[in-house]
XYZ file of C-alpha atoms in Angstrom:
632
model
C 51.735 28.977 71.512
C 54.377 31.500 70.394
C 54.329 34.529 68.167
C 57.308 36.744 67.406
C 57.184 40.355 66.385
C 55.836 43.647 67.521
C 52.127 42.754 67.754
C 49.726 44.728 65.583
C 48.874 47.567 67.938
C 52.500 48.477 68.539
C 53.035 50.897 65.691
C 49.734 52.669 66.289
C 50.622 53.509 69.853
C 54.374 53.986 69.482
C 54.290 57.780 69.527
C 52.054 57.953 72.612
C 54.117 55.370 74.463
C 57.403 57.022 73.545
C 56.128 60.179 75.213
C 55.173 58.143 78.266
C 58.649 56.587 78.272
C 60.326 59.956 78.008
C 58.548 61.111 81.161
C 59.467 57.907 82.993
C 63.013 57.856 81.747
C 64.392 60.827 83.639
C 65.945 58.526 86.240
C 67.914 56.302 83.859
C 68.909 55.610 80.273
C 65.647 55.137 78.314
C 64.903 51.580 77.258
C 65.758 50.895 73.586
C 62.390 50.060 72.064
C 60.643 48.435 70.292
C 62.384 45.149 71.097
C 61.449 41.730 69.682
C 58.975 40.042 72.014
C 58.129 36.349 72.251
C 54.604 35.641 73.467
C 52.866 32.623 74.958
C 49.340 32.035 76.233
C 48.728 29.444 78.951
C 45.283 27.922 79.440
C 45.655 27.110 83.133
C 45.055 23.410 82.472
C 47.737 21.778 80.345
C 50.033 24.743 80.909
C 50.068 27.620 83.377
C 52.158 30.570 84.478
C 53.318 29.118 87.814
C 54.629 25.650 87.048
C 54.012 24.939 83.338
C 51.250 22.532 84.344
C 53.408 20.448 86.715
C 51.706 21.354 89.999
C 53.058 20.204 93.343
C 52.815 16.514 92.421
C 54.857 17.115 89.280
C 57.499 19.011 91.218
C 57.864 16.091 93.607
C 58.328 13.635 90.754
C 61.309 13.026 88.500
C 62.261 15.845 86.091
C 59.765 16.214 83.226
C 60.621 14.116 80.202
C 62.305 15.601 77.134
C 61.602 13.973 73.778
C 65.080 14.620 72.350
C 67.618 15.410 75.113
C 70.118 16.639 72.539
C 67.681 19.249 71.225
C 64.910 20.051 73.740
C 61.945 22.062 72.495
C 61.382 25.503 74.002
C 58.250 24.273 75.800
C 60.271 21.481 77.363
C 63.054 23.849 78.422
C 60.578 26.223 80.046
C 58.872 23.416 81.959
C 62.218 22.013 83.056
C 63.428 25.481 84.104
C 60.380 25.993 86.323
C 60.790 22.486 87.754
C 64.379 23.155 88.822
C 63.610 26.688 90.026
C 60.841 25.481 92.358
C 62.961 22.660 93.719
C 66.030 24.872 94.035
C 64.303 27.557 96.095
C 61.606 25.682 98.044
C 61.063 22.625 100.158
C 58.627 20.595 98.042
C 58.336 17.677 100.466
C 55.135 16.630 102.218
C 54.021 19.032 104.927
C 56.078 21.935 103.584
C 54.780 25.471 103.114
C 54.064 24.801 99.459
C 51.533 22.210 100.572
C 50.026 23.899 103.630
C 49.938 27.582 102.674
C 47.070 29.213 100.800
C 47.069 32.103 98.345
C 44.990 35.256 98.778
C 42.302 33.652 96.580
C 42.083 30.726 99.010
C 43.587 28.202 96.602
C 46.807 26.230 97.171
C 49.983 28.107 96.296
C 50.537 26.059 93.156
C 46.966 26.032 91.840
C 47.328 26.800 88.106
C 46.913 30.325 86.781
C 46.125 31.067 83.136
C 47.435 34.079 81.303
C 49.948 35.578 78.903
C 53.722 35.374 79.160
C 56.100 37.645 77.249
C 59.876 37.313 76.880
C 62.204 40.035 75.673
C 65.608 41.598 76.299
C 67.127 44.936 77.206
C 70.592 46.416 76.758
C 71.930 49.146 79.026
C 74.344 50.256 76.337
C 75.196 49.537 72.725
C 78.212 47.433 73.696
C 76.487 45.609 76.523
C 75.147 42.071 76.337
C 71.344 41.843 76.579
C 69.582 40.955 79.805
C 66.414 38.873 79.811
C 62.976 40.258 80.716
C 59.831 38.264 81.431
C 56.282 39.576 81.915
C 53.303 37.522 83.094
C 49.771 38.930 82.789
C 47.115 36.726 84.414
C 43.723 36.377 82.775
C 42.283 37.900 85.946
C 44.353 41.087 85.541
C 42.320 43.997 86.901
C 42.317 46.627 84.156
C 40.330 49.091 86.258
C 42.666 48.914 89.264
C 45.912 47.757 87.681
C 48.803 46.517 89.772
C 52.278 45.307 88.892
C 54.898 43.473 90.904
C 58.488 43.925 89.719
C 61.278 41.609 90.771
C 64.644 40.147 89.799
C 66.011 36.642 89.999
C 67.886 35.594 93.102
C 71.510 34.534 92.948
C 72.674 34.352 89.335
C 69.565 32.497 88.170
C 67.840 32.775 84.842
C 64.732 34.802 84.227
C 62.384 32.085 85.542
C 64.210 32.059 88.862
C 62.031 34.745 90.457
C 58.696 33.423 89.184
C 58.615 30.699 91.824
C 59.027 33.253 94.611
C 56.677 36.093 93.643
C 54.154 34.715 91.157
C 51.855 32.832 93.601
C 51.265 36.051 95.525
C 51.132 38.508 92.620
C 49.175 36.615 89.982
C 46.530 35.360 92.409
C 45.787 39.008 93.236
C 45.248 39.831 89.584
C 48.549 41.719 89.389
C 50.967 41.407 86.501
C 54.484 40.265 87.292
C 57.687 41.345 85.562
C 61.178 40.074 86.236
C 64.720 40.265 84.902
C 67.810 38.099 85.156
C 69.652 41.398 85.890
C 72.495 40.746 83.489
C 73.506 37.346 84.845
C 71.079 34.478 84.415
C 71.709 31.730 81.945
C 74.309 33.588 79.946
C 76.361 30.421 79.513
C 78.764 30.229 76.580
C 80.649 27.119 75.437
C 83.828 28.251 73.660
C 84.707 24.671 72.759
C 81.698 24.574 70.428
C 81.258 28.334 69.898
C 77.677 28.071 71.151
C 75.662 30.127 73.620
C 72.092 30.219 74.885
C 69.398 32.284 73.203
C 66.486 33.874 75.049
C 64.333 30.717 75.148
C 67.267 28.557 76.155
C 68.319 26.772 72.993
C 71.992 26.437 72.041
C 72.748 28.864 69.255
C 75.487 30.645 67.343
C 77.111 33.620 69.145
C 75.267 36.277 67.126
C 71.935 35.023 68.533
C 73.151 34.239 72.052
C 72.551 36.337 75.149
C 76.255 36.163 75.900
C 79.323 35.064 73.923
C 83.054 35.776 73.696
C 85.205 37.052 70.870
C 87.046 33.814 70.189
C 89.255 35.550 67.628
C 90.830 37.904 70.162
C 94.496 36.823 70.422
C 94.471 36.408 74.201
C 91.209 34.435 74.139
C 92.337 32.226 71.274
C 95.582 31.376 73.061
C 93.739 30.652 76.270
C 91.265 28.350 74.518
C 94.118 26.410 72.969
C 95.614 25.812 76.409
C 92.270 25.245 78.192
C 89.921 23.743 75.592
C 87.178 22.618 77.985
C 86.638 25.766 80.039
C 83.200 27.391 80.035
C 82.171 31.059 80.317
C 79.383 32.407 82.521
C 78.065 35.877 81.949
C 77.995 36.918 85.617
C 81.691 36.147 85.996
C 83.065 36.788 82.512
C 81.085 39.599 80.850
C 83.470 42.283 82.212
C 80.357 44.406 82.822
C 80.151 44.201 86.645
C 76.386 43.580 86.350
C 75.725 44.035 90.081
C 76.331 47.765 89.680
C 73.274 47.888 87.386
C 70.829 45.608 89.188
C 68.543 48.525 90.030
C 68.574 49.816 86.452
C 67.603 46.382 85.169
C 64.579 46.302 87.479
C 63.520 49.773 86.327
C 63.936 48.702 82.693
C 61.715 45.705 83.433
C 59.029 48.039 84.798
C 59.204 50.127 81.627
C 58.864 46.976 79.536
C 55.855 45.803 81.536
C 53.999 49.103 81.300
C 54.524 49.315 77.551
C 53.440 45.755 76.836
C 50.412 45.930 79.125
C 49.327 49.200 77.558
C 49.505 47.617 74.120
C 47.002 44.989 75.273
C 44.547 47.187 77.130
C 40.870 46.775 76.164
C 39.085 49.574 74.351
C 38.123 52.365 76.691
C 40.707 51.516 79.346
C 43.194 54.241 80.164
C 46.890 53.823 79.732
C 48.751 52.481 82.727
C 50.442 55.425 84.362
C 52.319 55.702 87.671
C 49.392 57.634 89.126
C 46.823 54.899 88.584
C 48.977 51.770 88.781
C 50.191 50.243 92.028
C 53.745 48.989 91.579
C 55.465 46.905 94.250
C 59.106 45.889 93.898
C 59.854 42.652 95.735
C 62.623 40.073 95.707
C 64.838 37.747 97.693
C 68.623 37.515 98.100
C 70.274 39.215 95.112
C 66.767 39.982 93.866
C 66.107 41.694 97.202
C 69.203 43.828 96.781
C 68.119 44.638 93.227
C 64.658 45.924 94.199
C 66.123 48.064 96.987
C 68.554 49.564 94.460
C 65.699 50.182 92.010
C 63.682 52.041 94.641
C 66.696 54.196 95.467
C 67.221 55.059 91.788
C 63.548 55.671 90.981
C 63.305 59.451 91.141
C 59.895 59.775 89.449
C 57.769 57.686 91.784
C 57.108 54.556 89.736
C 57.572 52.217 92.706
C 55.025 52.531 95.519
C 56.577 50.127 98.002
C 59.280 47.510 98.481
C 59.588 44.092 100.110
C 63.002 42.415 100.309
C 63.939 39.135 101.964
C 67.531 38.240 102.895
C 68.778 41.006 100.555
C 72.358 41.170 99.385
C 72.596 44.879 100.158
C 75.823 46.846 100.570
C 75.880 50.339 102.040
C 78.578 52.682 103.311
C 80.179 51.362 106.475
C 79.206 47.739 105.797
C 81.217 44.864 104.355
C 80.359 43.703 100.817
C 79.823 40.103 99.743
C 83.220 39.885 98.030
C 84.862 40.705 101.364
C 83.090 38.404 103.776
C 82.578 35.554 101.305
C 86.321 35.617 100.714
C 86.918 35.336 104.452
C 84.389 32.512 104.797
C 86.042 30.757 101.852
C 89.359 30.867 103.668
C 88.228 29.514 107.044
C 85.138 27.350 106.408
C 86.832 24.154 105.156
C 88.900 23.830 108.330
C 86.112 25.073 110.615
C 83.747 22.346 109.391
C 85.929 19.790 111.175
C 85.047 21.376 114.514
C 81.375 20.424 114.198
C 79.640 17.275 115.461
C 79.040 14.648 112.818
C 75.236 14.558 113.183
C 74.400 16.615 110.082
C 73.023 15.648 106.647
C 76.402 16.016 104.922
C 78.424 13.803 107.241
C 79.274 11.188 104.604
C 80.551 13.507 101.833
C 82.339 15.677 104.392
C 84.096 12.611 105.770
C 85.315 11.844 102.252
C 86.873 15.306 102.104
C 88.468 15.046 105.550
C 92.079 14.555 104.343
C 91.813 17.681 102.193
C 90.271 19.665 105.034
C 92.977 18.607 107.457
C 95.600 19.644 104.919
C 93.875 23.043 104.702
C 94.036 23.414 108.502
C 97.720 22.514 108.527
C 98.589 24.890 105.699
C 96.807 27.786 107.399
C 98.534 27.008 110.688
C 101.920 26.952 108.970
C 101.149 30.380 107.498
C 100.296 31.739 110.939
C 96.564 32.093 110.259
C 95.435 29.516 112.834
C 96.710 29.110 116.394
C 96.839 25.799 118.224
C 98.942 22.716 118.647
C 96.803 20.089 116.917
C 94.091 19.575 114.326
C 91.211 19.968 116.778
C 92.570 23.300 118.013
C 93.123 24.504 114.462
C 89.528 23.671 113.537
C 88.223 25.412 116.658
C 90.305 28.482 115.827
C 88.935 28.513 112.263
C 85.360 28.308 113.549
C 85.980 31.200 115.922
C 87.481 33.186 113.044
C 84.289 32.637 111.060
C 82.206 33.961 113.949
C 84.516 36.956 114.195
C 83.980 37.548 110.462
C 80.203 37.685 110.970
C 78.919 34.151 110.470
C 76.163 33.618 113.064
C 76.748 30.755 115.483
C 73.246 29.420 114.829
C 74.348 28.831 111.230
C 77.205 26.507 112.203
C 75.228 23.397 111.293
C 75.029 24.656 107.707
C 78.806 24.818 107.266
C 79.119 21.209 106.012
C 76.622 21.993 103.240
C 78.590 25.111 102.277
C 81.883 23.208 102.210
C 80.678 20.117 100.337
C 79.059 22.284 97.652
C 81.955 24.775 97.577
C 79.483 27.587 98.202
C 81.912 30.232 99.410
C 84.595 29.463 96.843
C 82.114 29.758 93.966
C 80.805 33.070 95.326
C 84.319 34.391 95.894
C 85.463 33.480 92.375
C 82.348 34.746 90.595
C 81.931 38.034 92.434
C 85.647 38.839 92.475
C 85.803 38.183 88.746
C 82.733 40.363 88.113
C 83.832 43.262 90.305
C 87.367 43.269 88.908
C 86.078 42.885 85.345
C 88.417 39.953 84.803
C 88.541 38.618 81.282
C 87.630 35.019 80.589
C 91.212 34.447 79.417
C 92.625 35.957 82.608
C 90.481 34.572 85.448
C 91.146 35.607 89.051
C 93.829 33.405 90.614
C 93.677 31.184 87.535
C 90.367 29.647 88.628
C 87.864 28.930 85.863
C 84.786 26.818 85.131
C 84.532 23.478 83.326
C 82.487 20.297 83.170
C 84.045 17.645 85.385
C 84.260 13.883 85.135
C 84.203 11.479 88.077
C 87.911 11.955 88.703
C 87.575 15.733 88.807
C 89.213 16.299 85.423
C 87.913 18.979 83.054
C 86.206 17.340 80.077
C 84.072 18.219 77.089
C 80.556 18.897 78.319
C 78.112 16.220 77.155
C 75.617 17.313 74.536
C 72.445 16.540 76.556
C 73.867 18.405 79.543
C 74.780 21.418 77.415
C 71.382 21.423 75.710
C 69.598 21.642 79.076
C 71.762 24.332 80.712
C 69.029 26.961 80.385
C 66.872 24.877 82.707
C 69.406 23.185 84.966
C 72.078 25.842 85.504
C 71.792 28.342 88.347
C 74.181 30.753 86.638
C 76.935 30.106 89.183
C 79.005 26.971 89.734
C 78.848 24.270 90.921
C 75.870 23.595 88.689
C 74.856 21.020 86.098
C 78.115 19.132 86.478
C 80.193 22.297 85.969
C 82.646 23.172 88.734
C 85.673 25.263 89.643
C 88.923 24.172 88.001
C 92.596 25.063 88.307
C 95.559 24.017 86.226
C 97.731 21.389 87.880
C 101.496 21.179 87.364
C 100.809 18.463 84.799
C 99.127 21.103 82.644
C 95.673 19.547 83.030
C 92.629 21.357 84.319
C 90.976 19.627 87.237
C 88.633 20.326 90.127
C 90.215 23.135 92.114
C 90.007 21.453 95.507
C 91.941 18.449 94.165
C 94.936 20.367 92.793
C 98.082 19.792 94.924
C 99.841 22.994 96.000
C 103.168 21.622 94.734
C 104.577 18.449 93.268
C 104.495 15.581 95.742
C 102.138 17.349 98.186
C 98.543 16.460 98.979
C 95.683 18.754 97.926
C 94.666 21.225 100.626
C 91.168 22.109 99.460
C 92.370 24.892 97.140
C 94.109 26.879 99.862
C 96.316 28.773 97.403
C 93.292 29.919 95.450
C 91.389 30.946 98.576
C 94.361 32.957 99.834
C 94.819 34.589 96.427
C 91.141 35.568 96.261
C 91.361 37.035 99.756
C 94.382 39.096 98.736
C 92.462 40.417 95.747
C 90.321 42.157 98.336
C 92.807 43.144 101.026
C 95.264 44.766 98.608
C 98.041 42.184 98.457
C 97.398 41.219 94.829
C 98.132 43.625 91.925
C 94.519 43.889 90.761
C 92.980 44.442 94.190
C 92.356 48.119 93.397
C 90.235 47.138 90.397
C 88.193 44.720 92.517
C 87.606 47.384 95.157
C 86.582 49.927 92.519
C 84.090 47.468 91.061
C 82.637 46.731 94.478
C 82.394 50.456 95.236
C 80.214 50.828 92.130
C 77.679 48.444 93.677
C 77.276 50.440 96.894
C 73.706 51.459 97.667
C 72.592 54.738 99.216
C 69.997 53.424 101.668
C 67.727 56.285 100.573
C 64.313 54.830 99.723
C 62.882 58.350 99.339
C 60.346 57.831 102.095
C 58.716 54.818 100.449
C 57.106 52.173 102.622
C 59.399 49.163 102.685
C 59.658 45.914 104.624
C 62.829 43.836 104.924
C 62.785 40.341 106.437
C 65.942 38.372 107.093
C 66.844 35.103 108.778
C 69.082 35.366 111.817
C 70.848 32.142 110.801
C 71.674 33.280 107.267
C 74.968 31.654 106.324
C 75.312 33.344 102.897
C 74.304 36.982 103.511
C 74.616 37.475 107.285
C 72.393 40.147 108.763
C 75.370 41.937 110.369
C 76.751 42.737 106.906
C 73.525 43.453 105.019
C 70.086 44.179 106.461
C 71.175 45.651 109.782
C 73.607 48.132 108.187
C 71.004 48.934 105.515
C 68.441 49.788 108.190
C 70.954 51.957 110.029
C 71.919 53.768 106.834
C 68.287 54.340 105.913
C 67.558 55.785 109.334
C 70.583 58.069 109.033
C 69.592 59.322 105.567
C 65.809 59.557 105.947
C 65.480 60.189 109.669
C 61.859 60.596 110.731
C 60.718 60.265 107.129
C 61.804 56.629 107.004
C 59.027 54.091 106.492
C 61.323 51.077 106.451
C 60.387 48.187 108.737
C 62.880 45.422 109.473
C 62.075 41.968 110.867
C 64.754 39.475 111.799
C 63.438 35.913 111.946
C 65.231 33.741 114.471
C 65.974 30.261 113.185
C 65.585 31.124 109.497
C 68.496 30.633 107.097
C 69.133 31.380 103.435
C 67.973 28.241 101.621
C 64.423 27.101 102.362
C 65.013 24.143 100.022
C 67.371 22.660 102.637
C 64.392 22.156 104.944
C 63.519 19.090 102.872
C 66.263 17.413 104.941
C 64.699 16.344 108.275
C 67.764 17.303 110.323
C 67.573 20.866 109.027
C 63.781 21.071 109.201
C 63.986 20.277 112.931
C 66.582 22.983 113.509
C 65.564 25.803 111.162
C 62.376 27.486 109.984
C 61.290 28.700 106.552
C 61.695 32.382 105.728
C 59.269 32.311 102.786
C 56.073 32.649 104.882
C 57.459 35.830 106.427
C 58.233 37.219 102.986
C 54.638 36.570 101.929
C 53.383 38.101 105.170
C 55.435 41.207 104.451
C 53.855 41.443 100.997
C 50.416 41.153 102.603
C 51.231 43.897 105.072
C 52.579 46.258 102.427
C 49.551 45.637 100.213
C 47.177 46.459 103.085
C 49.141 49.633 103.729
C 48.991 50.742 100.090
C 45.426 49.677 99.393
C 43.720 50.494 102.693
C 46.122 52.828 104.490
C 46.662 50.255 107.234
C 49.651 51.017 109.452
C 52.880 49.314 108.582
C 53.306 46.329 110.895
C 55.302 46.258 114.081
C 55.476 42.441 114.080
C 55.210 39.633 111.577
C 54.490 36.900 114.110
C 50.896 36.679 112.877
C 51.375 35.819 109.234
C 47.714 35.498 108.317
C 47.129 33.072 105.457
C 50.813 32.248 105.372
C 51.298 30.850 108.852
C 54.832 29.802 109.676
C 55.395 26.770 111.852
C 57.496 27.522 114.938
C 61.047 26.302 115.019
C 61.782 23.160 116.992
C 61.613 23.709 120.733
C 59.336 26.778 120.612
C-alpha cells in the first residue's frame, strides 16, 4: 500500500526537526527537506521487508511473474528487484549460508519481517541529479532503545541492493535500516526513447527520472544521430564523479532516517537524537568504502561504529580502483589462457580463445609480454597480474572475470566517472548499448527496458546491455568483437584496454582530469577513534587486499596511533562474489565471506551494547558459523 506526501505530522514538527538538522548538519551540506516520500507497509505474510514475500524457496525458483512485462507494476518491480539482488549477492543453493545460518532472533535468515518502508531522494546540490534513499522500520522497532543501521548499495546497484546484505541482521534486532544508492544505482536513461527510470523503477519522461541527459545539447544531439542505440548510466555519464560523495550520501541517509522515524514516534517517546540512538554504519564492497568515508566525515558523532567487508577504500599511498582495474583489464584476457581448463567457465572461455590469443600476440608485438610462443605470453601475462596485486589464490576466478568482461566494465565506468566524461564523448570511444546475438548494438526491447530497475546492476554487462565500440563500418558492436583494423581479427578490445590504461598513466590528453577525479575520492583513514571492524577475503579478485584494506589499516594506524579501535580480519579462501559459490567447483575451492561480515556486526554490537572487548579473532562466528574451506 502506497501513500505519497508529507504525512500529517510533518508540518507540526518541522520547526523542531529543522533545529535538530541544523545541529547535525555541521559536517556537511544540510539535507534539502521536506522531500516527497513514498510509503509502504508490509504485513510479513504476503509481503515483507526482506524478500517481498518470496522467501528462500521463491528465490530459488524462476523470476516472479509480471502481469504485463511491457508495463510492470511498482509492486512487481520491487519484488523482482529483491529477487535479483538476493541472487546476485548470495549463493541461494541448497546447503548455503542462507539456508543454514540463523538470525539473532533464532529464525532463518529469510524469515519474513513486517514493517514500514519509505522511499525518497536527496540532492547534494541544486544542479545534481537525485540519489535514492530507502528506510525500513520493522514492526518490532524498539522505541525505548532505538537503533539504526546505515548502509549503501554495493557496486553500482540500485537502492534495494544493500537490503539483502544488512536487513536480516538489522531488522531482526529491532533496528531500523536506511540505505542509499549513493548517486549511481538504477539511473539508466534511454536516449533513443527519451525515457529514464523514476524512483520506483517505472520508465518515465526525463523531468520525473532520477537521471536523464539534455538531448538538445548540440554535441549530444549529434552523437545520438550517429549512435542511436547507445544507453546512458548515471554512474558513468552523470559527470558528477559520485564516488567522491559516497560518504555524504550515507550521512544524508542517516538524516533522512532520523527525521522520518521521529515523525512516527508514539506519544511520549523522545525524539531520536545521537545521544540516545545507536547508529552503526555497515556495508560491503563499494558500500563498505562508503560507510568508512561517512565515518571519517562525521564530525558530530552520529555514527557509533563501523563494519565494512571487502571495502573499495583508497587512501594516500595506495593504488585506486581505476589504476589496478585498468592493469587487470590489460593483462587478464591473455593470462586466462595460462590456467588449467577445469573451471566452470571452460566452455565460454574456449569460444573466446581466438580473441584471447590475438590479444596475447598484440601485447607481445607492443613489447608488453616477453616470450617466444603463446604459452609463454600467457604465463608472462599471469605473472604481470600477480605483480599488479592480483592474489595467486584468485587465479581460478580469472575465467569468470574475462567471460563477463568484469575488468573492462569497471575500467570504462570508473574512468568515465572520475574524468567526468560526457555521454557524447565517452572514454576511448567505448559506450553502452543493448546487444543482439551477433554482438551488434540494437534498440533495447520494451520488456527488457521496462524491467531495468529490477534487473540492472547499474554497471554493464547487465540485462543484455554491454560495452560497444564503433567499427570501421560505422556500426556499433560489442567491443571485444571490433577488429583493430580492416582485415584483422578482433583482439579482445586491446586498443580500448590500452587507451584506458593510458588515461591513468598520463599518455592520453585527459589523464590529468581522471587523476584529479580519483584524487577527490581519496579517504583520510581517520575514523576519529570509533570502533570499527573490516573483514576482507584474501582471494578477492576485484578489490585486492593489498590495494584496499591493508593500506587503509596502515593509514588508520598512522593517523590515530594508540587511539585506533580498528580491527582487521583477512579471511583466507574468501573472494569477492559469494554468489559464485553456487558453482560446485568454486564452492570446493573458496569460502563465503558473508558469515564473517555478520560475525563482525555481532562483535561490534556486543562492544557497543555491553562494553565487550573488540575481538581479536573471528574464527568463532557464533550464530553465523562459516564452513571451513576445502582441505581444512
